[in-house]
Coordinates of C-alpha atoms in Angstrom, one line a residue:
M1 CA -21.8 -3.1 -24.6
R2 CA -18.3 -4.0 -24.1
I3 CA -14.8 -2.6 -25.9
K4 CA -11.0 -3.4 -25.9
C5 CA -8.2 -0.8 -25.4
E6 CA -5.5 0.2 -23.4
M7 CA -5.8 2.2 -20.2
D8 CA -4.1 4.4 -17.8
I9 CA -5.6 5.6 -14.8
I10 CA -4.2 9.1 -13.7
N11 CA -5.4 10.2 -10.4
R12 CA -6.0 14.1 -10.3
L13 CA -4.9 14.6 -6.5
L14 CA -1.3 13.2 -7.4
P15 CA -0.3 16.6 -8.3
S16 CA -1.2 18.6 -5.1
L17 CA 0.5 16.2 -2.8
N18 CA 3.6 16.5 -5.0
V19 CA 3.8 12.8 -6.1
K20 CA 4.2 11.6 -9.7
K21 CA 2.7 9.1 -11.1
G22 CA 4.1 5.9 -12.3
G23 CA 3.6 2.5 -14.0
K24 CA 2.0 1.8 -17.9
G25 CA -1.4 1.8 -19.6
C26 CA -2.5 -2.1 -19.4
H27 CA -4.8 -3.8 -21.7
T28 CA -8.2 -3.5 -20.2
Q29 CA -12.0 -5.0 -21.0
L30 CA -14.3 -1.8 -20.7
S31 CA -18.0 -1.8 -20.0
I32 CA -21.5 -0.3 -19.1
G33 CA -24.0 -2.2 -17.5
R34 CA -26.0 -3.2 -14.2
K35 CA -24.7 -5.2 -12.0
P36 CA -26.2 -9.0 -11.7
Q37 CA -29.2 -9.7 -9.8
T38 CA -30.8 -6.1 -10.4
D39 CA -33.8 -5.0 -12.2
S40 CA -32.7 -4.1 -15.5
K41 CA -34.6 -0.7 -15.7
E42 CA -33.9 0.1 -12.0
G43 CA -30.6 -0.3 -11.5
I44 CA -27.9 1.6 -10.9
L45 CA -25.5 2.0 -14.5
F46 CA -21.8 1.6 -13.8
L47 CA -18.3 1.7 -16.1
M48 CA -16.3 -1.5 -15.2
A49 CA -12.7 -2.1 -16.1
C50 CA -11.4 -5.4 -16.0
T51 CA -7.5 -6.0 -16.4
A52 CA -5.4 -9.3 -16.1
K53 CA -5.0 -8.4 -12.4
D54 CA -8.1 -7.3 -11.4
R55 CA -10.7 -9.4 -13.5
N56 CA -13.3 -8.8 -11.1
G57 CA -12.9 -5.3 -11.8
A58 CA -13.2 -1.8 -10.9
K59 CA -16.8 -0.2 -10.9
Y60 CA -17.2 3.6 -11.7
Q61 CA -21.0 5.0 -11.3
I62 CA -21.8 6.9 -14.5
K63 CA -25.3 8.9 -14.1
D64 CA -23.9 12.3 -13.1
N65 CA -20.5 11.1 -12.0
I66 CA -18.7 12.2 -15.9
E67 CA -17.2 15.0 -15.6
Q68 CA -15.8 15.3 -19.3
I69 CA -15.0 13.1 -22.3
F70 CA -12.0 14.2 -24.4
A71 CA -12.1 12.4 -27.7
K72 CA -10.2 14.8 -30.0
F73 CA -7.9 12.3 -31.2
I74 CA -11.0 9.2 -31.2
N75 CA -10.4 8.8 -35.1
E76 CA -7.0 7.4 -34.0
G77 CA -8.4 5.2 -30.8
K78 CA -7.5 7.5 -28.2
A79 CA -9.7 9.3 -25.7
T80 CA -9.7 10.8 -22.2
I81 CA -13.1 9.8 -19.4
R82 CA -12.4 12.2 -16.4
L83 CA -14.7 10.9 -13.4
K84 CA -15.9 12.9 -10.8
D85 CA -15.5 11.1 -8.1
P86 CA -13.1 9.7 -7.6
Q87 CA -11.2 11.9 -9.2
Q88 CA -9.2 10.0 -12.0
D89 CA -9.2 10.5 -15.4
L90 CA -9.2 6.8 -17.6
C91 CA -7.1 7.3 -20.5
L92 CA -8.0 4.9 -23.5
C93 CA -5.9 4.4 -26.4
K94 CA -5.4 1.6 -28.7
A95 CA -9.4 0.8 -29.1
D96 CA -11.3 0.7 -32.5
P97 CA -12.3 4.1 -33.6
L98 CA -15.9 3.1 -34.4
Q99 CA -16.8 1.1 -31.6
L100 CA -15.0 3.6 -29.3
K101 CA -17.2 6.1 -30.7
N102 CA -20.4 4.0 -30.4
F103 CA -19.0 3.1 -26.8
L104 CA -18.8 6.8 -26.0
T105 CA -22.0 8.0 -27.5
L106 CA -23.4 5.6 -25.0
L107 CA -21.8 6.7 -21.9
R108 CA -22.8 10.1 -22.7
K109 CA -26.6 9.2 -22.6
A110 CA -26.2 7.0 -19.5
S111 CA -24.5 10.0 -17.7
L112 CA -27.1 12.5 -18.5
G113 CA -30.1 9.8 -17.6
Q114 CA -31.3 9.3 -20.6
D115 CA -33.3 6.3 -21.8
I116 CA -30.8 3.6 -23.2
E117 CA -33.1 0.7 -22.4
R118 CA -33.3 -0.2 -26.5
I119 CA -29.4 -1.1 -26.3
S120 CA -28.5 -4.3 -24.6
L121 CA -26.3 -3.8 -22.2
S122 CA -23.2 -6.2 -20.6
T123 CA -23.8 -8.0 -17.5
L124 CA -20.9 -6.6 -15.3
A125 CA -19.3 -10.4 -14.1
P126 CA -15.6 -11.0 -13.7
A127 CA -13.7 -10.7 -17.1
S128 CA -12.8 -14.0 -18.6
T129 CA -9.2 -14.3 -18.9
K130 CA -9.0 -14.5 -22.9
S131 CA -10.9 -10.9 -22.9
V132 CA -8.0 -9.2 -20.4
D133 CA -5.0 -10.5 -21.8
K134 CA -2.8 -8.9 -23.3
P135 CA -3.1 -9.4 -27.7
K136 CA -0.2 -11.5 -28.7
T137 CA 1.8 -9.4 -31.3
K138 CA 4.7 -11.9 -31.7
M139 CA 4.9 -15.2 -32.9
S140 CA 7.5 -17.8 -33.3
V141 CA 6.9 -21.0 -35.4
T142 CA 10.5 -23.3 -35.7
S143 CA 9.0 -26.7 -36.7
K144 CA 6.2 -28.4 -38.9
K145 CA 4.6 -29.7 -35.9
N146 CA 3.9 -26.5 -34.1
Y147 CA 2.7 -25.2 -37.0
P148 CA -0.9 -23.9 -36.6
L149 CA -3.4 -25.4 -38.8
T150 CA -6.6 -25.8 -37.1
K151 CA -6.2 -22.4 -35.3
S152 CA -6.0 -19.1 -36.7
F153 CA -2.9 -16.8 -36.4
P154 CA -3.6 -14.2 -33.8
S155 CA -5.4 -11.3 -35.8
L156 CA -3.2 -8.6 -34.2
L157 CA 0.5 -9.9 -34.9
E158 CA 3.4 -7.9 -35.8
H159 CA 6.4 -9.9 -35.9
L160 CA 5.9 -13.8 -37.1
H161 CA 8.9 -15.8 -37.6
I162 CA 8.2 -19.2 -40.1
S163 CA 11.1 -21.3 -40.5
Q164 CA 11.7 -25.0 -41.2
C165 CA 8.0 -26.2 -41.9
R166 CA 8.7 -27.1 -44.8
M167 CA 6.5 -24.4 -46.4
K168 CA 6.0 -25.0 -50.4
K169 CA 3.5 -21.4 -50.7
I170 CA 3.2 -18.5 -48.4
D171 CA 0.0 -19.4 -46.5
S172 CA -3.0 -17.4 -47.4
R173 CA -4.0 -16.3 -43.7
I174 CA -0.6 -14.8 -43.3
F175 CA -1.9 -12.0 -45.7
Q176 CA -5.2 -11.0 -43.7
L177 CA -3.0 -9.9 -40.5
K178 CA -3.2 -6.4 -41.0
K179 CA -0.8 -5.1 -38.3
L180 CA 2.1 -7.0 -39.6
I181 CA 5.0 -5.4 -39.4
H182 CA 8.0 -8.0 -39.4
L183 CA 7.4 -11.2 -41.7
D184 CA 10.9 -14.0 -41.0
L185 CA 9.9 -16.9 -43.6
Q186 CA 13.7 -18.0 -44.1
E187 CA 14.2 -21.9 -44.2
N188 CA 11.8 -22.9 -45.8
V189 CA 10.9 -24.4 -49.8
I190 CA 9.1 -21.4 -51.0
E191 CA 9.3 -21.2 -54.7
E192 CA 6.7 -18.2 -55.6
L193 CA 5.9 -14.9 -54.1
P194 CA 2.0 -14.0 -55.0
P195 CA 0.5 -10.9 -55.4
T196 CA -1.6 -11.0 -52.2
F197 CA 1.5 -9.5 -50.9
S198 CA -1.0 -5.8 -51.6
Q199 CA -3.1 -7.0 -48.3
L200 CA 0.1 -6.7 -46.0
T201 CA -0.1 -2.8 -46.1
S202 CA 2.2 -2.3 -42.7
L203 CA 5.0 -4.4 -43.8
R204 CA 8.4 -3.1 -43.1
E205 CA 10.3 -6.1 -42.7
L206 CA 10.6 -9.3 -44.7
I207 CA 12.7 -11.9 -44.6
L208 CA 13.1 -15.0 -47.1
S209 CA 16.3 -16.3 -46.9
T210 CA 17.2 -19.5 -47.8
N211 CA 14.2 -20.4 -50.1
K212 CA 13.7 -22.1 -53.3
I213 CA 12.9 -18.5 -55.2
Q214 CA 13.8 -18.0 -58.9
T215 CA 12.4 -14.4 -59.1
L216 CA 11.3 -11.6 -57.5
P217 CA 8.2 -10.4 -59.4
S218 CA 8.4 -6.8 -60.7
S219 CA 4.7 -6.3 -59.8
L220 CA 5.5 -6.7 -56.0
C221 CA 8.0 -4.0 -56.3
L222 CA 5.8 -1.6 -57.6
L223 CA 3.0 -2.1 -54.7
P224 CA 2.2 1.0 -52.8
N225 CA 3.0 -0.3 -49.5
W226 CA 6.2 -1.8 -50.3
K227 CA 7.3 1.4 -52.4
E228 CA 6.0 3.2 -48.8
T229 CA 6.7 0.9 -45.9
L230 CA 9.2 -1.7 -47.0
S231 CA 12.8 -1.1 -45.6
L232 CA 14.3 -4.1 -45.5
L233 CA 14.2 -6.9 -47.9
D234 CA 16.6 -10.3 -47.4
L235 CA 16.7 -12.6 -50.6
S236 CA 19.6 -14.3 -49.8
N237 CA 20.1 -18.2 -50.3
N238 CA 18.0 -18.1 -53.1
L239 CA 18.2 -19.0 -57.1
I240 CA 17.8 -15.6 -58.5
N241 CA 19.5 -14.5 -61.3
L242 CA 17.9 -11.1 -62.4
L243 CA 16.8 -8.7 -60.2
P244 CA 14.0 -6.4 -61.6
I245 CA 14.5 -2.7 -62.6
Q246 CA 11.2 -1.7 -60.1
L247 CA 13.1 -2.9 -57.4
C248 CA 14.5 0.5 -57.4
E249 CA 11.1 1.9 -57.0
L250 CA 11.5 1.2 -53.6
D251 CA 12.0 4.5 -51.7
N252 CA 12.5 3.5 -48.3
L253 CA 14.4 0.3 -48.4
V254 CA 17.2 0.7 -46.1
T255 CA 18.4 -2.9 -46.3
L256 CA 19.1 -5.5 -49.3
K257 CA 20.4 -8.7 -49.0
V258 CA 20.7 -11.0 -51.9
D259 CA 23.9 -13.4 -50.8
H260 CA 24.3 -16.7 -52.1
N261 CA 22.6 -16.1 -55.4
K262 CA 22.9 -16.2 -59.2
L263 CA 23.0 -12.7 -59.7
E264 CA 25.0 -11.4 -62.8
T265 CA 24.5 -7.8 -62.3
F266 CA 22.6 -5.3 -60.4
P267 CA 19.3 -3.1 -62.1
P268 CA 20.8 -0.4 -63.8
T269 CA 19.0 2.2 -61.9
I270 CA 20.6 0.6 -58.4
G271 CA 21.4 4.5 -57.6
R272 CA 17.7 6.0 -57.0
L273 CA 17.6 3.5 -54.1
K274 CA 18.6 6.7 -52.1
K275 CA 18.4 5.2 -48.5
L276 CA 19.8 1.7 -49.2
K277 CA 22.3 2.0 -46.0
Y278 CA 23.4 -1.5 -46.2
L279 CA 23.7 -3.7 -48.9
S280 CA 25.3 -7.7 -49.4
A281 CA 25.7 -9.1 -52.5
S282 CA 28.5 -12.1 -52.2
H283 CA 28.8 -15.3 -53.6
N284 CA 27.0 -14.5 -56.6
K285 CA 28.2 -14.6 -60.2
I286 CA 28.4 -10.4 -60.7
E287 CA 31.0 -9.4 -63.0
T288 CA 30.4 -5.8 -63.4
L289 CA 28.7 -3.4 -62.0
P290 CA 26.4 -0.3 -63.5
C291 CA 27.4 3.0 -63.7
S292 CA 24.6 4.1 -61.5
F293 CA 26.0 2.0 -58.5
M294 CA 28.4 4.5 -57.9
Q295 CA 25.2 7.4 -56.3
L296 CA 25.2 5.4 -53.6
R297 CA 26.2 6.4 -50.4
L298 CA 26.3 3.2 -47.8
E299 CA 27.3 2.3 -44.4
H300 CA 28.2 -0.9 -45.0
L301 CA 29.0 -2.8 -48.5
D302 CA 29.9 -7.0 -49.1
L303 CA 30.6 -7.9 -52.7
F304 CA 33.2 -10.7 -51.6
S305 CA 33.7 -14.1 -53.9
N306 CA 32.1 -12.5 -57.3
P307 CA 34.4 -13.1 -60.5
F308 CA 34.8 -9.7 -61.2
A309 CA 36.6 -8.7 -64.3
D310 CA 40.3 -7.4 -63.6
V311 CA 40.3 -3.8 -65.4
T312 CA 43.2 -1.6 -65.1
K313 CA 42.4 1.3 -67.7
S314 CA 39.6 3.0 -69.2
D315 CA 38.3 0.9 -72.4
L316 CA 35.7 2.5 -74.7
E317 CA 34.2 1.2 -77.7
E318 CA 34.5 3.4 -80.9
T319 CA 31.3 3.8 -83.2
E320 CA 29.7 5.6 -85.5
W321 CA 26.9 7.6 -84.2
Q322 CA 23.7 7.5 -85.7
V323 CA 19.7 9.4 -85.2
P324 CA 18.0 7.5 -82.5
S325 CA 15.1 6.1 -83.5
L326 CA 11.6 7.2 -82.5
V327 CA 11.2 4.2 -80.7
E328 CA 14.0 4.9 -78.7
C329 CA 13.0 9.0 -78.1
C330 CA 9.7 7.6 -76.9
G331 CA 11.3 5.0 -74.6
R332 CA 14.2 7.6 -73.4
M333 CA 11.1 10.1 -72.5
I334 CA 9.3 7.3 -70.5
R335 CA 12.1 6.2 -68.2
K336 CA 13.3 9.5 -68.0
N337 CA 9.9 10.5 -66.6
R338 CA 9.3 7.8 -64.6
L339 CA 6.1 7.0 -66.1
P340 CA 4.4 3.7 -64.9
Y341 CA 3.7 1.0 -67.2
S342 CA 2.6 -2.7 -67.6
D343 CA 1.2 -5.4 -69.8
E344 CA -2.0 -4.0 -69.4
D345 CA -1.4 0.0 -70.9
L346 CA 1.4 -1.1 -73.4
H347 CA 2.3 -5.0 -76.1
T348 CA 4.6 -6.9 -73.8
H349 CA 7.1 -6.5 -76.3
L350 CA 7.2 -2.7 -75.4
C351 CA 7.3 -3.2 -71.9
R352 CA 10.3 -5.6 -71.8
Y353 CA 12.0 -3.2 -74.3
L354 CA 11.5 -0.5 -71.6
D355 CA 13.0 -2.8 -69.1
S356 CA 16.1 -3.4 -71.0
A357 CA 17.0 0.7 -70.7
R358 CA 20.5 1.2 -70.0
V359 CA 21.3 4.1 -67.8
C360 CA 23.9 6.5 -69.4
W361 CA 26.9 8.1 -67.7
C362 CA 25.3 11.4 -67.6
G363 CA 21.9 10.0 -66.0
G364 CA 19.9 9.9 -68.8
F365 CA 18.3 6.5 -70.4
C366 CA 19.3 5.2 -73.5
F367 CA 18.5 1.4 -75.3
E368 CA 20.2 0.4 -78.7
G369 CA 21.7 3.8 -79.6
C370 CA 24.3 3.9 -77.0
V371 CA 28.4 3.7 -76.9
R372 CA 29.5 1.1 -74.0
A373 CA 32.5 1.7 -71.7
M374 CA 34.4 0.3 -69.2
T375 CA 37.0 0.9 -66.0
S376 CA 37.2 0.4 -62.4
F377 CA 36.5 2.0 -59.4
S378 CA 37.3 1.5 -56.2
L379 CA 34.2 0.4 -53.6
K380 CA 36.1 2.7 -50.4
T381 CA 34.6 5.6 -52.0
L382 CA 30.6 4.4 -51.6
S383 CA 31.1 3.2 -47.8
P384 CA 33.0 3.4 -44.8
T385 CA 33.1 -0.5 -44.3
V386 CA 33.7 -2.0 -47.2
S387 CA 34.3 -6.1 -47.5
A388 CA 37.2 -7.1 -50.3
V389 CA 35.4 -8.7 -53.3
D390 CA 38.6 -12.0 -53.1
L391 CA 41.1 -12.8 -50.6
Q392 CA 43.6 -11.2 -51.9
G393 CA 41.7 -8.2 -50.5
R394 CA 41.1 -6.2 -54.0
T395 CA 38.2 -3.5 -53.6
D396 CA 38.7 -1.7 -57.5
V397 CA 35.8 -3.4 -59.7
P398 CA 34.5 -3.2 -62.9
V399 CA 32.1 -0.3 -63.9
L400 CA 29.8 -0.8 -67.2
L401 CA 28.2 2.1 -68.5
F402 CA 26.7 3.4 -71.1
L403 CA 27.1 6.8 -73.3
C404 CA 23.9 7.9 -74.8
S405 CA 25.1 10.7 -76.7
P406 CA 28.5 12.1 -78.9
Q407 CA 28.6 14.9 -76.0
C408 CA 28.7 12.2 -73.1
Q409 CA 31.1 10.1 -75.3
R410 CA 33.8 13.6 -75.7
K411 CA 33.4 14.2 -71.9
Y412 CA 34.2 10.9 -71.0
K413 CA 37.1 10.9 -73.2
I414 CA 38.3 14.4 -71.1
N415 CA 37.8 12.3 -67.4
P416 CA 36.3 8.7 -67.5
Y417 CA 36.5 9.3 -63.8
A418 CA 33.9 12.5 -63.2
Y419 CA 31.3 9.8 -62.4
W420 CA 27.8 11.3 -62.8
R421 CA 26.2 11.9 -59.0

């Protein structure tokens, strides 16, 4: 029986000799078996640990030689085997929890001299290079000829970079990489993003710059793994003209890059991205910012080369207020309480209506029953590092806001710069 893990050997005599243990754990193949050419029933059972430096392996007798097994964190793939002779602790980690449980159960039985003949044991032969080499966690493919067509991707990949491969669709094999943390697919010709991103449960950083993506599907922004773990999203140098309002549900997003697209504005609830620190959206078609943009607290902001209008004073529409419709009242409550909805729950027309919600100056939501206002705001109040929006060094930009009630309108007239926080 064999398992693969990382193992660190601690000599329990070293502290008494005032010697500190050095080194780190290394990838190891652990086996339970008998030496070759010994009788299968009478041969002595050994625990053998093979590493890349010692493929022949270190062998430890099992019977009456296991002092204790510490398995408190076995569900995390961790355990410690304490030997009597030599006086060492074998500290295991990064093992498959189920395989580790079975391995330690067999080891306990063997140490007590119980019958384990029904279980197939390993031959204690030197390990192959493939078995003891550390699993590959990073991979970079920068040309089409090097793309693995006949070989599968290493299953334990954490960082994958694929560029300049003329990839039109994302390879379905990538979505089988459960350990993937960083996925970089820049400089390809990808046009669509499939819903199978839900399989990448560990994904934290996604780079899709310099492709031909036209839309970011709203369904992706609602994936549990995106909402809980995604911290970096790079969509720069694409063909996107609208970011879905569901983007603002990415609670852990820290970095958002959408430079060189066709964006005309940001989602009205972008201020909900409380953890967002780095935002760049240069070279787009943004003319105004939504008022919730003022809620952001950034460390770096770049909105260079956008056709912002030049607003020098507050501009407020004058209109007669009417009682909101029943549909508007329902829509306001749904958006206020952040109730989830989809085309499976509501008619498509109602979903699009809810998507079109506007954020009031006070923080509430409104639809048709609102008043439009325009004012200017200095980006320097949002971030210590701000790039000017044009070559003249301007940092004041127009802010489009909506007022949901006569009360908000009166307050706005008194102080149009008392932005909601």
